[in-house]
XYZ file of C-alpha atoms in Angstrom:
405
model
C -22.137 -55.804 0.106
C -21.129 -51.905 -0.726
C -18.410 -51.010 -3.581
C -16.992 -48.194 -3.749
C -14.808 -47.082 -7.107
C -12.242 -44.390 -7.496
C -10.932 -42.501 -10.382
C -10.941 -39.548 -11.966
C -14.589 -39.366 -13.158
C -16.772 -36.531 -13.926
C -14.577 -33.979 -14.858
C -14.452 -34.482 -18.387
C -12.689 -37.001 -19.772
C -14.972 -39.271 -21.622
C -12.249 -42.158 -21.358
C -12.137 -42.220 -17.566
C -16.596 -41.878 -17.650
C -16.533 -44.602 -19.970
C -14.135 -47.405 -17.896
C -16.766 -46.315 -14.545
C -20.499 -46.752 -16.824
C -18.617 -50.124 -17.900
C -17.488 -51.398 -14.508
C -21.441 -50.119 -13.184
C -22.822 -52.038 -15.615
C -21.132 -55.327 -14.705
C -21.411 -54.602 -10.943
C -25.480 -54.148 -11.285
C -25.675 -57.231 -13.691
C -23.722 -59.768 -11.124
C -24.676 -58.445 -8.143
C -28.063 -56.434 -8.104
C -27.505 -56.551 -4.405
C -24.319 -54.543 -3.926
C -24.568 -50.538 -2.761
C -22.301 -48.851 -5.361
C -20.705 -45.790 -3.970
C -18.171 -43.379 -6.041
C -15.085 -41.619 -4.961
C -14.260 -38.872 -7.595
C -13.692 -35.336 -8.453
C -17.607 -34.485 -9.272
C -19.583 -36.277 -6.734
C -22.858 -34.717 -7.858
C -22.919 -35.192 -11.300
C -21.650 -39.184 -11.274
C -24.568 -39.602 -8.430
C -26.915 -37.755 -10.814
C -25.724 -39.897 -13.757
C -25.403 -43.188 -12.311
C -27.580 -42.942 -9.468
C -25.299 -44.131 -6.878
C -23.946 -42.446 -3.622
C -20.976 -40.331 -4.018
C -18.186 -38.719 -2.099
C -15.259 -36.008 -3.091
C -11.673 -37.522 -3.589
C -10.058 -34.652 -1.828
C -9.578 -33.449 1.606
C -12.069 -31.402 3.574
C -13.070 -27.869 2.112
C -13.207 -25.683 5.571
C -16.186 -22.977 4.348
C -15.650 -20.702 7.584
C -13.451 -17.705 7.343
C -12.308 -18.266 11.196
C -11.194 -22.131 11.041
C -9.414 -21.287 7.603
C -7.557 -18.518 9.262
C -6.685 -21.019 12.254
C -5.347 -23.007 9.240
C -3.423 -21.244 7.955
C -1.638 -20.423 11.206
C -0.877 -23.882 11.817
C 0.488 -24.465 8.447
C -2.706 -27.049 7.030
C -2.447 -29.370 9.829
C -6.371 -28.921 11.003
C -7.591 -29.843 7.296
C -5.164 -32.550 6.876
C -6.821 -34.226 10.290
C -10.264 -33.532 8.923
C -9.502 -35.203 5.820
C -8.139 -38.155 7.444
C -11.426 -38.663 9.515
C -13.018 -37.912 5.980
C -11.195 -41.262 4.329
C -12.036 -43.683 7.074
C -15.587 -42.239 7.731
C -15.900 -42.805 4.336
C -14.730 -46.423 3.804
C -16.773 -47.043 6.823
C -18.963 -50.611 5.420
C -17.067 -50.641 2.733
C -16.605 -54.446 1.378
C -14.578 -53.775 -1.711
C -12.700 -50.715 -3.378
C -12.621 -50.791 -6.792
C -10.200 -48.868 -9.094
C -11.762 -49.248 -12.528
C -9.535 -49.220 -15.618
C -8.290 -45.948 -16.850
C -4.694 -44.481 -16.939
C -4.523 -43.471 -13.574
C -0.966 -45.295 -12.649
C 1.313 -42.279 -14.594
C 2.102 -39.561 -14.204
C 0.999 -37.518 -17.326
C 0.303 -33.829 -16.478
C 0.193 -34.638 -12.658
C 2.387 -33.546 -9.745
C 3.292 -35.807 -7.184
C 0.426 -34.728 -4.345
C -2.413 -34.892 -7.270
C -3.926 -38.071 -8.188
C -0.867 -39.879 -7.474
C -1.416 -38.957 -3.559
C -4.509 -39.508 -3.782
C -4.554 -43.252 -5.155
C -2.157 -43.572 -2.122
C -4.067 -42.441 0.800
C -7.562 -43.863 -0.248
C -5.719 -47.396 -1.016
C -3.974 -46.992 2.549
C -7.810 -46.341 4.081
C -9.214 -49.393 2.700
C -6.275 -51.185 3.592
C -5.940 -49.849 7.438
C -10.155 -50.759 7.294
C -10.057 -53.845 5.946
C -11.490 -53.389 2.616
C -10.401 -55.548 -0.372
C -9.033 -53.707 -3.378
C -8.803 -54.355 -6.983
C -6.925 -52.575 -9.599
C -9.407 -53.839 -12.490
C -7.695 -53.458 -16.766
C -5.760 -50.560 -15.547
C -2.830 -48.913 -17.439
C 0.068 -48.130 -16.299
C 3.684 -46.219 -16.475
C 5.467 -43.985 -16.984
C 5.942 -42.697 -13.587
C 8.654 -39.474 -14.168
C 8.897 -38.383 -10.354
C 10.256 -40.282 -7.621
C 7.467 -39.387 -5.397
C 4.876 -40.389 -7.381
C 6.129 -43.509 -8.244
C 6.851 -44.555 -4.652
C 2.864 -43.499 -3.813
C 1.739 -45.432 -7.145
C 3.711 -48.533 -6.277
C 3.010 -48.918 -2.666
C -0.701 -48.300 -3.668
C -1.178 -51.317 -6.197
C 0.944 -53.422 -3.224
C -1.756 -52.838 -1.243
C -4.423 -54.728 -3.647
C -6.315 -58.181 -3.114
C -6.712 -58.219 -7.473
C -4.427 -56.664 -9.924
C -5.068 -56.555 -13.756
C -3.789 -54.761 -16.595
C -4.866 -53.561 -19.737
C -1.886 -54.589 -21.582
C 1.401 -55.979 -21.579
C 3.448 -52.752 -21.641
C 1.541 -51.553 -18.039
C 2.607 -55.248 -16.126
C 6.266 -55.170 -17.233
C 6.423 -51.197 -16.166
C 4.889 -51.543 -12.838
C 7.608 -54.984 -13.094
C 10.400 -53.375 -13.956
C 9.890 -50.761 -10.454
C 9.697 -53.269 -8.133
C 6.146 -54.647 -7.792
C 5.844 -58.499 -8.279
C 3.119 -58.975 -11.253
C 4.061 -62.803 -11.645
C 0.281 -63.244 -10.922
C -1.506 -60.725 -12.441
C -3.331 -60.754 -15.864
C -3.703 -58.736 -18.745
C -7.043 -57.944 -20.221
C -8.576 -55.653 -22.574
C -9.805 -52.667 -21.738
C -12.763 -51.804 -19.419
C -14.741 -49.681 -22.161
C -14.606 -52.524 -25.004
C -17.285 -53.653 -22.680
C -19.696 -50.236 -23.440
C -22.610 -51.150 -25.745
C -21.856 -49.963 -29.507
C -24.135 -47.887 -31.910
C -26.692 -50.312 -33.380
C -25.404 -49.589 -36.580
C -22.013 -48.866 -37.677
C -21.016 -49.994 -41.074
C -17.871 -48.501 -42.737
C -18.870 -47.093 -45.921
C -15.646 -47.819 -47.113
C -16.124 -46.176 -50.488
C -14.209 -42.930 -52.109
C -14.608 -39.712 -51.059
C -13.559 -40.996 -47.709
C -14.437 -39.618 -44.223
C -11.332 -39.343 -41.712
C -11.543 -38.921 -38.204
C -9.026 -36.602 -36.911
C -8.374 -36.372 -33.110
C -7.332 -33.221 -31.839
C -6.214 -33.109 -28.048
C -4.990 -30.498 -25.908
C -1.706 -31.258 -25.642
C 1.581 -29.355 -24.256
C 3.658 -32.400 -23.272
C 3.768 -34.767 -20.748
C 4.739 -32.661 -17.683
C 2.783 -30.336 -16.028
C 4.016 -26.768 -16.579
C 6.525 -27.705 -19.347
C 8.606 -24.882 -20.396
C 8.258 -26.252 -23.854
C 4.594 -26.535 -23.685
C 3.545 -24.360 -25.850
C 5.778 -25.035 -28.193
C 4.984 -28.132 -28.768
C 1.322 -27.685 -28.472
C 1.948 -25.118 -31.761
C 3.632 -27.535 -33.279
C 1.703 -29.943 -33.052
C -1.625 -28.693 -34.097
C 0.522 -26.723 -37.318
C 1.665 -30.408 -38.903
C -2.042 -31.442 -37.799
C -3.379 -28.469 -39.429
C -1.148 -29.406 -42.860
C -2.478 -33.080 -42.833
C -6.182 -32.001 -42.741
C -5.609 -29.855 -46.101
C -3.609 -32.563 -47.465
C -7.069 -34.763 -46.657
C -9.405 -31.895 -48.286
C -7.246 -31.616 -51.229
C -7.152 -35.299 -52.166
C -11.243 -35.148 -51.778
C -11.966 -36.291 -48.324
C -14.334 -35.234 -45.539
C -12.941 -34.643 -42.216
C -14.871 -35.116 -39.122
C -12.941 -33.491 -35.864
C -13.089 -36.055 -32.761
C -12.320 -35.239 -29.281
C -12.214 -37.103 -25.635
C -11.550 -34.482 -22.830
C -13.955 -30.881 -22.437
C -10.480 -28.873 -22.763
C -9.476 -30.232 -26.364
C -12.180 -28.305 -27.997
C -10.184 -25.108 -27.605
C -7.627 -27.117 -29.728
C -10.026 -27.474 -32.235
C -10.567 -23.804 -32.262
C -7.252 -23.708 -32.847
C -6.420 -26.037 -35.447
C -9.250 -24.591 -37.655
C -7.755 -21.148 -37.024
C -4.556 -22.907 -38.774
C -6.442 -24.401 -41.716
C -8.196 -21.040 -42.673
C -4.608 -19.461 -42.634
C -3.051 -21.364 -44.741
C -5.157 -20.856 -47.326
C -7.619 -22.814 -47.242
C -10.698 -21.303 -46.056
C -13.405 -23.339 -48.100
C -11.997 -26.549 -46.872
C -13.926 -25.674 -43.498
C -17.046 -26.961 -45.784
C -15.768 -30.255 -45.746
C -14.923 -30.001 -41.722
C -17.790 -31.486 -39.140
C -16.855 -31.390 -35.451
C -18.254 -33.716 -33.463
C -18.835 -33.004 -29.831
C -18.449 -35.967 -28.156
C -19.755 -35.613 -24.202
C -19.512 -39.181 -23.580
C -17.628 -42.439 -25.124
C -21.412 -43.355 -26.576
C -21.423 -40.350 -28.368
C -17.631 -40.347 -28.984
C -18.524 -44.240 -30.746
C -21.616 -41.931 -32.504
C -18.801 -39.703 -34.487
C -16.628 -42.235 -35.309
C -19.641 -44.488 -36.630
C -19.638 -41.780 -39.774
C -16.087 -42.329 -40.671
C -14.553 -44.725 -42.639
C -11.034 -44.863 -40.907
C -9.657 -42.332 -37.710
C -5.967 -40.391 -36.749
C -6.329 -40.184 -33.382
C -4.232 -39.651 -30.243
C -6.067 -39.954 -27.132
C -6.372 -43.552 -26.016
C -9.993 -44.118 -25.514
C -10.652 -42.865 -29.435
C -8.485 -46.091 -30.334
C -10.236 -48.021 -28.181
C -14.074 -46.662 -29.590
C -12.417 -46.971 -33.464
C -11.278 -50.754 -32.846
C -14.380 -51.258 -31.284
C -16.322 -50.340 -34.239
C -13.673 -51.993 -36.900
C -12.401 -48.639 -37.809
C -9.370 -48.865 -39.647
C -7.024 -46.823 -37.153
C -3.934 -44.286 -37.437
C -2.308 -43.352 -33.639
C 0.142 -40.317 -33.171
C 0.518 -41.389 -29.205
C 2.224 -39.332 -26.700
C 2.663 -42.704 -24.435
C 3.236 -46.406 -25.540
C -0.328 -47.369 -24.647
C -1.614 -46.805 -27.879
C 1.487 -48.710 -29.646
C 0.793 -52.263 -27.730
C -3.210 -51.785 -28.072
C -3.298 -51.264 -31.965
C -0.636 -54.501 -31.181
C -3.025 -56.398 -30.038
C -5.128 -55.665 -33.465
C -2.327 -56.500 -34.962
C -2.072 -52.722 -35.965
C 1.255 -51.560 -34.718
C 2.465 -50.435 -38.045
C 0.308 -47.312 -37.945
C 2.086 -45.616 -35.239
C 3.574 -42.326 -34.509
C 4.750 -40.205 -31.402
C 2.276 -37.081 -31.094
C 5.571 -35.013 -30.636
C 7.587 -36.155 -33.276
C 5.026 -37.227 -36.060
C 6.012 -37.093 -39.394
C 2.975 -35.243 -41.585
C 4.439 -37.369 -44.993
C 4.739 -40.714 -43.073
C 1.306 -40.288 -41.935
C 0.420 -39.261 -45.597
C 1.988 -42.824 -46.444
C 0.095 -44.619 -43.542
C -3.366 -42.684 -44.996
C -2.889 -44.028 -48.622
C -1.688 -47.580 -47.320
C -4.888 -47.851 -44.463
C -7.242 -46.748 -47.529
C -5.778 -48.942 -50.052
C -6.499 -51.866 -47.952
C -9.538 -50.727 -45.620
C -12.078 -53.773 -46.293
C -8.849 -56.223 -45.361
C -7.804 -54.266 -41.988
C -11.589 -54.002 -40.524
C -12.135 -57.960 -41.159
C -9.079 -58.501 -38.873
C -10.274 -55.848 -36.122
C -13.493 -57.813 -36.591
C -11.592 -60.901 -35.514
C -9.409 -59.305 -33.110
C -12.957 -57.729 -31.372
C -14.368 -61.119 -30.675
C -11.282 -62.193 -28.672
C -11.129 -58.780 -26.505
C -15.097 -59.999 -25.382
C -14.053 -63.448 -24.575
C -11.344 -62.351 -22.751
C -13.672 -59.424 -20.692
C -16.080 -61.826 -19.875
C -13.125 -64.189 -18.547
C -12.224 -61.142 -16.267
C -15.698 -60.548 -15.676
C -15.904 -64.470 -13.702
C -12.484 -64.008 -11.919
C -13.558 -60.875 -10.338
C -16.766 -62.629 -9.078
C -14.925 -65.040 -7.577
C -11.569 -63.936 -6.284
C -12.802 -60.011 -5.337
C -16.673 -59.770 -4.825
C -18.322 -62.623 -3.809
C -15.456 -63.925 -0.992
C -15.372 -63.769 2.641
C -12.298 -64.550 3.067
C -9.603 -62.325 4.601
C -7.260 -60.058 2.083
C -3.779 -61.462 2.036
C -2.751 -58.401 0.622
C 0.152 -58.327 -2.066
C-alpha cells in the first residue's frame, strides 16, 4: 500500500504543516504498513521532518542553459511534456492520494494556474492511473475566478471520499455544481494534533490576550487596494493593543504563516507611535514555527483575537475563550460549532469599539465560555475518530475499483 498526500506543506504555514503531521499520524497508527509519500512545495524539508519520500508539486525545473533556450523558442511546450511524464512517473504504485484538510479549495491570494492548477492536474494523474482519492476535512469556497473554480470543481469530482470541515465548505462546493448529498462534515484535521500537557487558563485579572497579527492585503492577489487595507488594518489593530495595555493587560503577539512576522514589525512600529512606547514592556511575541508551538503561545493566555484559521482552531482546542476578525466565513461557522459565533468580525471591516465590547463581555464571563469549549472539544474527537474508521474502510483498506464521483 503507498499514500501519497498533497498540499501546500513546507513553506510556512503552520496551519497547512499541522493538517499533514495529523493525517501522518493516523496513517502510521492504522496502517504501519503503508509507504507515505508527499507531494508539496518543499520536498526536502517535509522528507527531513516526517521521514517519508517526497516529490515537488510543480513542473520540471530544466537546469541547462541550452534546453531552456529551446524552451523558450517553442513557447514552454518541452517543460510542459516533461512535467506531464513527471505526474504519472510519480503516481506510478500509487494506491491512494490523499488531500489532507487545509483551505486549499479557494482561491485566497492565488491565480488561477497556482494551486488551483495544480490540485487539477495531480487529481487528473491519479485519476487517468487509477489511484483512489480523498479530499479528507477540507475547507472550501470562495472560488472568485472562473478558471479556478472550474479546475477546483472538476478536481473534487474526481474523488473516491469527500469530507468537509464544516457546513459552510459542502453547501459552497453545492451551490457550484458538485453533488455533496453524500459527503460529511467533520472537524478539522489538526484538532487531532496532541496538546501541551498542561494548559490551564489562569483566568484571573491582569489578563493575557493573544493577538493575531497576519499579513494581510486582501483576498486577491495583487489588489490595488492592498496596501491600503493592510495599513488599515494593522492601525485599528495597533489602537486595540493600547486599549489592552491601558486597561492593565499583557499582550502576547501570535502568528501562523513565516511572512506575518513582518506585520508584527509593523504593528509594534504603530504602537510606539502613538504614544505608547512603554507598553512594548507588556508585549511578548511568540514565534510560533509549528501548530505545537503555535498551541505553546496560546497555552500562556487567558483568551485570543485572532484571524488566521488554524489560531482558532489551536485556541478552541485548548478552551481558550476566542475573538475572530476573519477575512473568510470559515472562522464564523467554526466558532459556530463552539457555539461562539457571537464573537465575530470581518478582518476588513472590524470595528476596534465592538471588539472592545466583545473583550469586556469574553472576560466577564471567561470560566462559563471555556466549560462549553470543554464540552464542545469532546464532540470534535468523537466525531475525528468516526472519520478516522470511515476512511479505513471506504478509502484505505479496499480493493475495490473507484467509482469515481
Amino acid at each position: 500500500m503507498k499514500i501519497a498526500l498533497l498540499g501546500l506543506f513546507g513553506s510556512g504555514n503552520t496551519g497547512n504543516d499541522g493538517s499533514l503531521e495529523a493525517m501522518v499520524n493516523f496513517l502510521r497508527k492504522s496502517t504501519s504498513d503503508a509507504e507515505l509519500m508527499c507531494i508539496c512545495p518543499n520536498p526536502e524539508g517535509i522528507a527531513d521532518r516526517h521521514k517519508v519520500d517526497a516529490a515537488h508539486h510543480g513542473g520540471v525545473d530544466l537546469q541547462s542553459p541550452w534546453m531552456a533556450r529551446v524552451n523558450r523558442i517553442l513557447a514552454d511546450a518541452p517543460r510542459n511534456i516533461l512535467s506531464i511524464g513527471h505526474l504519472f512517473a510519480t503516481m506510478r504504485g500509487v494506491n491512494v492520494l490523499v488531500i489532507p484538510g487545509t483551505g486549499i479549495l479557494d482561491d485566497f491570494q492565488e491565480s488561477a494556474f497556482g494551486w488551483p492548477f495544480v490540485v487539477f492536474r495531480w487529481c487528473l494523474a491519479a485519476r487517468l492511473s487509477g489511484v483512489r482519492i480523498a479530499f479528507v476535512s477540507i475547507g472550501a469556497g470562495p472560488i472568485k475566478h472562473p478558471l479556478s473554480r472550474w479546475f477546483l470543481k472538476s478536481a473534487v469530482r474526481m474523488a473516491r471520499f469527500r469530507s468537509y470541515r464544516d457546513d459552510y465548505s459542502r453547501h459552497y462546493l453545492g451551490d457550484i455544481g458538485v453533488d455533496v448529498s453524500r459527503d460529511p462534515c467533520y472537524p478539522d484535521l489538526a484538532f487531532g494534533l496532541p496538546q501541551p500537557l498542561s494548559s490551564p487558563s489562569n483566568a484571573r485579572a491582569p489578563y493575557t490576550i493573544g493577538v493575531g497579527v497576519m499579513d494581510y492585503h486582501g483576498w486577491t492577489k495583487g489588489d490595488a487596494e492592498g496596501e491600503r487595507i493592510y495599513q488599515t488594518y494593522l492601525s485599528k489593530l495597533a489602537s486595540y493593543i493600547c486599549w489592552l495595555i491601558e486597561k492593565g493587560h499583557n499582550v502576547r503577539l501570535l502568528t501562523g504563516d513565516v511572512h506575518d512576522y513582518g506585520a508584527v514589525n509593523d504593528v509594534l512600529e504603530k504602537v510606539v507611535m502613538s504614544g505608547s512606547e512603554l507598553a512594548l514592556d507588556r508585549i511578548a511575541i511568540g514565534r510560533s514555527g509549528s501548530l505545537h508551538e503555535l498551541m505553546d503561545e496560546i497555552a500562556q493566555t487567558d483568551m485570543v483575537v485572532v484571524s488566521r484559521y488554524h489560531n482558532v482552531v489551536c485556541a478552541l482546542k485548548l478552551n481558550r475563550p476566542t475573538i475572530s476578525l476573519s477575512y473568510n466565513l470559515k472562522n464564523d461557522y467554526l466558532l459556530d460549532q463552539f457555539e461562539q459565533r457571537h464573537y465575530c468580525q470581518h478582518i476588513e471591516t472590524f470595528d476596534v469599539e465592538k471588539l472592545k465590547e466583545h473583550t469586556r463581555s469574553v472576560l466577564e464571563h471567561i470560566d462559563a465560555i471555556g466549560t462549553q469549549l470543554s464540552s464542545s472539544n469532546r464532540l470534535v474527537q468523537e466525531q475525528l475518530a468516526e472519520q478516522e474508521r470511515v476512511l479505513l474502510r471506504r478509502v484505505v483498506r479496499t480493493d475495490s475499483p473507484d467509482p469515481g464521483g
